[in-house]
Amino acid sequence: GRLEASLSLSGGEGQAALVLERTDGPESRITLDAGYSNATGALSMDLAAVEQADGIAARLLDLPGRPAVDLTIKGAGTLADFTAEVRLASDGELRLAGPVTIKAGDKDETRFAADLTGDLAPLFLPDYAAFLGDRVGLGVAGARWPSGRVVLDRLALQTRALQLSGSATVAGDGLPEAFDITALLAGQDGLPVLLPLTGEGRTWLRRGEIVLAFDARKDNGWTGRASLLGLETDSMRLGTAELKGSGRIARLPGGNSLGATLDFAAQGLALADAAMQAAVGDAVGGKAVLTFREGSGALNLPQLELRGADYSASARLRVEGLDSGLNTSGTLTLK
């Protein structure tokens, strides 16, 4: 490989240059040219990462056909108003592009936004075409304050099978102040969709939905629900599953408090392991109650229930040492 780099800082002026090349295989080259002027506030960046076919990135990402990959991020502006254009190409064809902006707000915040669109399907196996389609869109907009508070005004992700949208606000201490998130995954004409998940085996789903809502300006209660229809992996099939939840997210004098009550039910369960199938059955449901108080280092589960056709189990558990070694105590009853 070959590496050339230079950096100069003088009187508020800065310049950086980098060239990194691979010389022991398919041609790979990363170049960076960036500069900043304290006098004018001008900021520039030109980053390019280019690899021929069968390069390192294509191998690490396991891209089908291991194509040539070309990523560029080029921008200019000031620290108070900077825009960069992102472009990703493979085999000479543009796959994803759009602007990323960073601006200073009028209340000491830094605002950010990104809108990227393109056709990413050629970077995945053809089997995932039903999930991705020929257009993927990602939109993000929000702001961050010096205290660490982050407001995500807009989050939108869209493929042929997936539509996700929402907003969220997180305080500087990491406690959510609000969120409103909706996601729907559904195949065309009700057909199963192969999900682009990592790991061994494949996962198919006909329909999935998630809804989460919380707004501390109204009260400290959150709600959520999720449902699955026609889930199938190499080791199991599931006809339907539903999860409903609610709880509290509260900032208290003695420490932040989190709580959740979850009810779940699943039907049409078929497991590849015959012994496990006989033990569990084709339908299962249950309930879980969880509480956590900041500073306690412990997660309490005062109610945990599991029900099948001819069995039931209940438990009261306490998990301590979340910030060190875990220690679980409680009672378990089987019927």
XYZ file of C-alpha atoms in Angstrom, residues 26-332:
307
model
C -7.512 -4.587 -7.244
C -6.871 -0.856 -7.379
C -8.236 0.961 -4.330
C -7.773 4.639 -3.629
C -8.983 6.973 -0.884
C -8.301 10.708 -1.202
C -9.188 13.578 1.102
C -8.718 17.280 0.511
C -10.085 19.565 3.228
C -9.513 23.144 4.257
C -10.697 25.823 6.664
C -10.106 29.570 6.850
C -10.591 31.316 10.175
C -10.640 34.706 8.480
C -13.529 33.958 6.134
C -15.062 30.948 7.871
C -14.852 29.015 4.599
C -14.886 25.241 4.967
C -14.361 22.692 2.194
C -14.150 18.914 1.993
C -13.611 16.557 -0.913
C -13.529 12.868 -0.021
C -13.393 10.082 -2.586
C -13.129 6.332 -2.040
C -12.780 4.303 -5.241
C -12.243 0.565 -5.644
C -12.093 -1.662 -8.674
C -14.194 -4.830 -8.833
C -13.487 -7.483 -6.178
C -12.138 -4.822 -3.819
C -11.958 -4.799 -0.028
C -15.284 -2.983 0.535
C -17.176 -5.275 -1.845
C -15.750 -8.311 -0.068
C -16.440 -7.025 3.458
C -20.012 -6.044 2.528
C -20.425 -9.246 0.495
C -21.880 -7.323 -2.439
C -23.257 -9.593 -5.212
C -20.736 -9.820 -8.036
C -18.283 -7.758 -5.956
C -18.633 -4.691 -8.199
C -16.449 -1.631 -8.495
C -17.492 0.879 -5.818
C -17.204 4.661 -5.873
C -18.160 6.872 -2.921
C -17.738 10.656 -2.942
C -18.615 13.292 -0.362
C -17.994 16.814 -1.593
C -19.014 19.945 0.232
C -18.351 23.625 0.767
C -19.654 26.386 3.008
C -18.941 27.581 6.525
C -19.190 26.111 9.997
C -22.543 27.904 10.265
C -23.867 26.701 6.903
C -22.286 23.653 5.305
C -23.694 21.434 2.544
C -22.144 18.261 1.211
C -23.311 16.084 -1.662
C -23.093 12.335 -1.134
C -22.856 10.025 -4.160
C -22.511 6.250 -4.150
C -21.987 4.337 -7.383
C -21.217 0.757 -8.347
C -19.939 -0.420 -11.727
C -20.244 3.163 -12.932
C -23.983 3.455 -12.142
C -25.271 5.920 -9.542
C -26.959 4.046 -6.663
C -27.575 6.653 -3.954
C -27.230 10.438 -3.881
C -28.382 13.507 -2.051
C -27.419 16.471 0.132
C -26.362 16.539 3.780
C -26.550 19.933 5.491
C -25.327 21.316 8.800
C -26.384 24.804 9.899
C -26.200 26.949 13.003
C -29.623 27.677 14.461
C -30.834 30.834 16.171
C -31.041 29.220 19.643
C -27.477 27.928 20.017
C -28.392 24.649 18.324
C -26.815 22.918 15.349
C -29.352 21.843 12.757
C -28.782 18.897 10.432
C -30.615 17.321 7.516
C -30.062 14.608 4.934
C -32.133 13.485 1.952
C -30.733 10.486 0.122
C -32.489 8.582 -2.662
C -31.531 5.968 -5.200
C -31.803 2.393 -6.376
C -29.843 0.135 -4.016
C -31.280 -3.144 -5.297
C -28.225 -3.935 -7.500
C -26.087 -3.945 -4.333
C -28.149 -6.785 -2.873
C -29.073 -10.257 -4.033
C -31.963 -10.314 -6.559
C -34.054 -12.128 -3.927
C -34.364 -8.830 -2.027
C -35.919 -6.933 -4.930
C -39.412 -7.301 -3.441
C -38.240 -5.552 -0.263
C -36.152 -2.770 -1.826
C -37.849 -2.054 -5.143
C -36.156 0.374 -7.525
C -36.182 3.356 -5.166
C -34.953 3.756 -1.598
C -35.438 7.055 0.195
C -33.969 8.257 3.500
C -34.819 11.633 4.991
C -33.577 12.988 8.328
C -33.873 16.453 9.856
C -33.282 17.691 13.368
C -31.109 19.656 15.759
C -28.617 19.137 18.571
C -27.877 21.486 21.480
C -24.578 21.809 23.431
C -26.333 20.178 26.412
C -26.661 16.983 24.378
C -30.398 17.400 23.758
C -31.369 16.057 20.328
C -34.577 16.766 18.439
C -35.312 14.572 15.437
C -38.045 16.498 13.644
C -38.285 14.080 10.761
C -37.229 10.515 10.097
C -38.480 8.832 6.944
C -37.304 5.600 5.350
C -39.092 4.122 2.365
C -38.572 1.066 0.189
C -41.074 -0.913 -1.860
C -42.111 -2.976 1.183
C -41.171 -0.726 4.118
C -42.518 2.658 5.175
C -41.111 4.137 8.366
C -41.770 7.648 9.635
C -41.491 9.437 12.916
C -39.995 12.032 15.197
C -38.262 11.961 18.571
C -36.761 14.182 21.243
C -34.097 13.003 23.694
C -32.894 15.095 26.618
C -29.230 15.659 27.363
C -29.292 12.965 30.055
C -30.561 10.398 27.544
C -34.176 10.311 28.767
C -36.764 10.523 25.946
C -39.004 13.590 26.003
C -41.198 12.494 23.098
C -41.407 10.026 20.247
C -43.935 9.198 17.565
C -42.856 6.333 15.316
C -44.807 4.283 12.802
C -43.482 1.474 10.629
C -45.330 -0.742 8.167
C -43.802 -3.632 6.257
C -46.009 -5.374 3.721
C -45.410 -7.329 0.551
C -47.151 -6.667 -2.733
C -50.537 -8.418 -3.048
C -50.070 -9.955 0.387
C -47.091 -12.058 -0.682
C -44.246 -12.798 1.778
C -41.173 -10.543 1.647
C -37.612 -11.733 2.174
C -36.026 -9.442 4.779
C -32.428 -8.218 4.196
C -31.143 -9.415 7.567
C -27.595 -10.462 8.379
C -26.636 -13.859 9.748
C -27.342 -17.383 8.616
C -30.707 -18.443 7.261
C -33.521 -16.404 5.752
C -36.507 -14.610 7.248
C -39.791 -14.053 5.417
C -42.689 -11.834 6.513
C -46.086 -11.095 4.970
C -46.887 -8.047 7.106
C -45.483 -6.247 10.128
C -46.513 -3.070 11.913
C -45.079 -1.027 14.803
C -46.559 2.091 16.445
C -44.913 3.948 19.375
C -46.052 7.200 20.998
C -44.975 9.352 23.957
C -45.088 13.076 24.768
C -43.937 14.293 28.189
C -45.631 17.671 27.567
C -48.987 15.871 27.912
C -48.191 13.196 30.508
C -45.536 10.614 31.335
C -47.308 7.663 29.738
C -46.125 5.868 26.602
C -48.005 3.409 24.409
C -46.991 0.965 21.735
C -48.146 -1.976 19.689
C -46.632 -4.369 17.196
C -48.053 -7.118 15.032
C -46.648 -9.770 12.723
C -48.378 -11.864 10.086
C -46.805 -14.816 8.324
C -43.311 -14.877 9.837
C -41.103 -17.739 8.645
C -37.458 -18.690 9.197
C -35.462 -21.852 8.580
C -36.421 -23.181 12.020
C -39.965 -21.892 12.623
C -43.219 -20.512 11.230
C -45.572 -18.126 12.981
C -49.089 -17.344 11.799
C -49.790 -14.212 13.834
C -48.252 -12.390 16.782
C -49.369 -9.291 18.656
C -47.631 -7.223 21.310
C -49.273 -4.355 23.194
C -47.440 -2.169 25.654
C -47.807 0.861 27.866
C -45.900 2.395 30.734
C -44.275 5.445 32.252
C -41.179 7.479 31.495
C -40.729 9.924 34.358
C -38.052 12.325 35.559
C -38.128 12.162 39.366
C -36.011 13.913 42.051
C -34.408 10.614 43.076
C -33.641 9.505 39.511
C -35.374 8.805 36.227
C -37.968 6.035 36.277
C -39.022 3.700 33.478
C -41.907 1.237 33.488
C -43.639 -1.074 31.034
C -46.546 -3.487 30.917
C -46.425 -5.845 27.931
C -49.110 -8.273 26.736
C -48.270 -10.679 23.933
C -49.988 -13.485 22.052
C -48.858 -15.731 19.200
C -50.786 -18.300 17.180
C -49.959 -20.714 14.395
C -46.543 -21.548 15.814
C -44.706 -24.390 14.070
C -41.163 -25.313 15.137
C -38.696 -27.485 13.252
C -37.690 -29.121 16.544
C -40.441 -31.697 17.156
C -39.720 -32.023 20.887
C -39.856 -28.267 21.367
C -43.055 -28.073 19.334
C -44.709 -30.675 21.555
C -43.659 -28.775 24.682
C -44.637 -25.286 23.540
C -47.686 -25.972 21.357
C -49.034 -23.906 18.473
C -50.260 -20.960 20.575
C -48.623 -19.038 23.412
C -49.354 -15.816 25.273
C -48.276 -13.934 28.321
C -47.671 -10.736 30.212
C -44.646 -8.929 31.597
C -44.372 -5.954 33.951
C -40.990 -4.199 34.177
C -39.754 -1.283 36.285
C -36.381 0.433 36.440
C -35.226 3.299 38.651
C -32.046 5.153 37.726
C -29.343 4.731 40.333
C -30.717 1.453 41.627
C -28.754 -0.675 39.190
C -31.638 -3.133 39.202
C -34.443 -4.162 36.861
C -37.596 -5.429 38.564
C -40.063 -7.823 36.942
C -42.845 -8.089 39.527
C -45.031 -10.001 37.074
C -43.961 -12.393 34.340
C -46.453 -14.861 32.889
C -46.363 -17.418 30.077
C -49.404 -19.423 28.988
C -49.859 -22.297 26.569
C -52.672 -24.731 25.777
C -51.952 -27.022 28.746
C -49.316 -25.238 30.812
C -48.539 -21.935 32.492
C -45.592 -20.324 34.221
C -45.295 -17.251 36.412
C -42.347 -15.506 37.995
C -41.240 -12.532 40.072
C -37.672 -11.531 39.275
C -35.123 -8.877 40.164
C -32.016 -8.408 38.047
C -29.288 -6.507 39.892
C -25.847 -5.320 38.870
C -26.822 -3.915 35.461
C -23.700 -1.745 35.587
C -21.456 -4.612 36.767
C -22.014 -8.360 37.137
C -25.614 -9.522 36.715
C -27.354 -11.202 39.653
C -30.901 -12.544 39.286
C -33.182 -13.444 42.170
C -36.893 -14.206 42.547
C -39.465 -16.998 42.350
C -40.686 -19.197 39.502
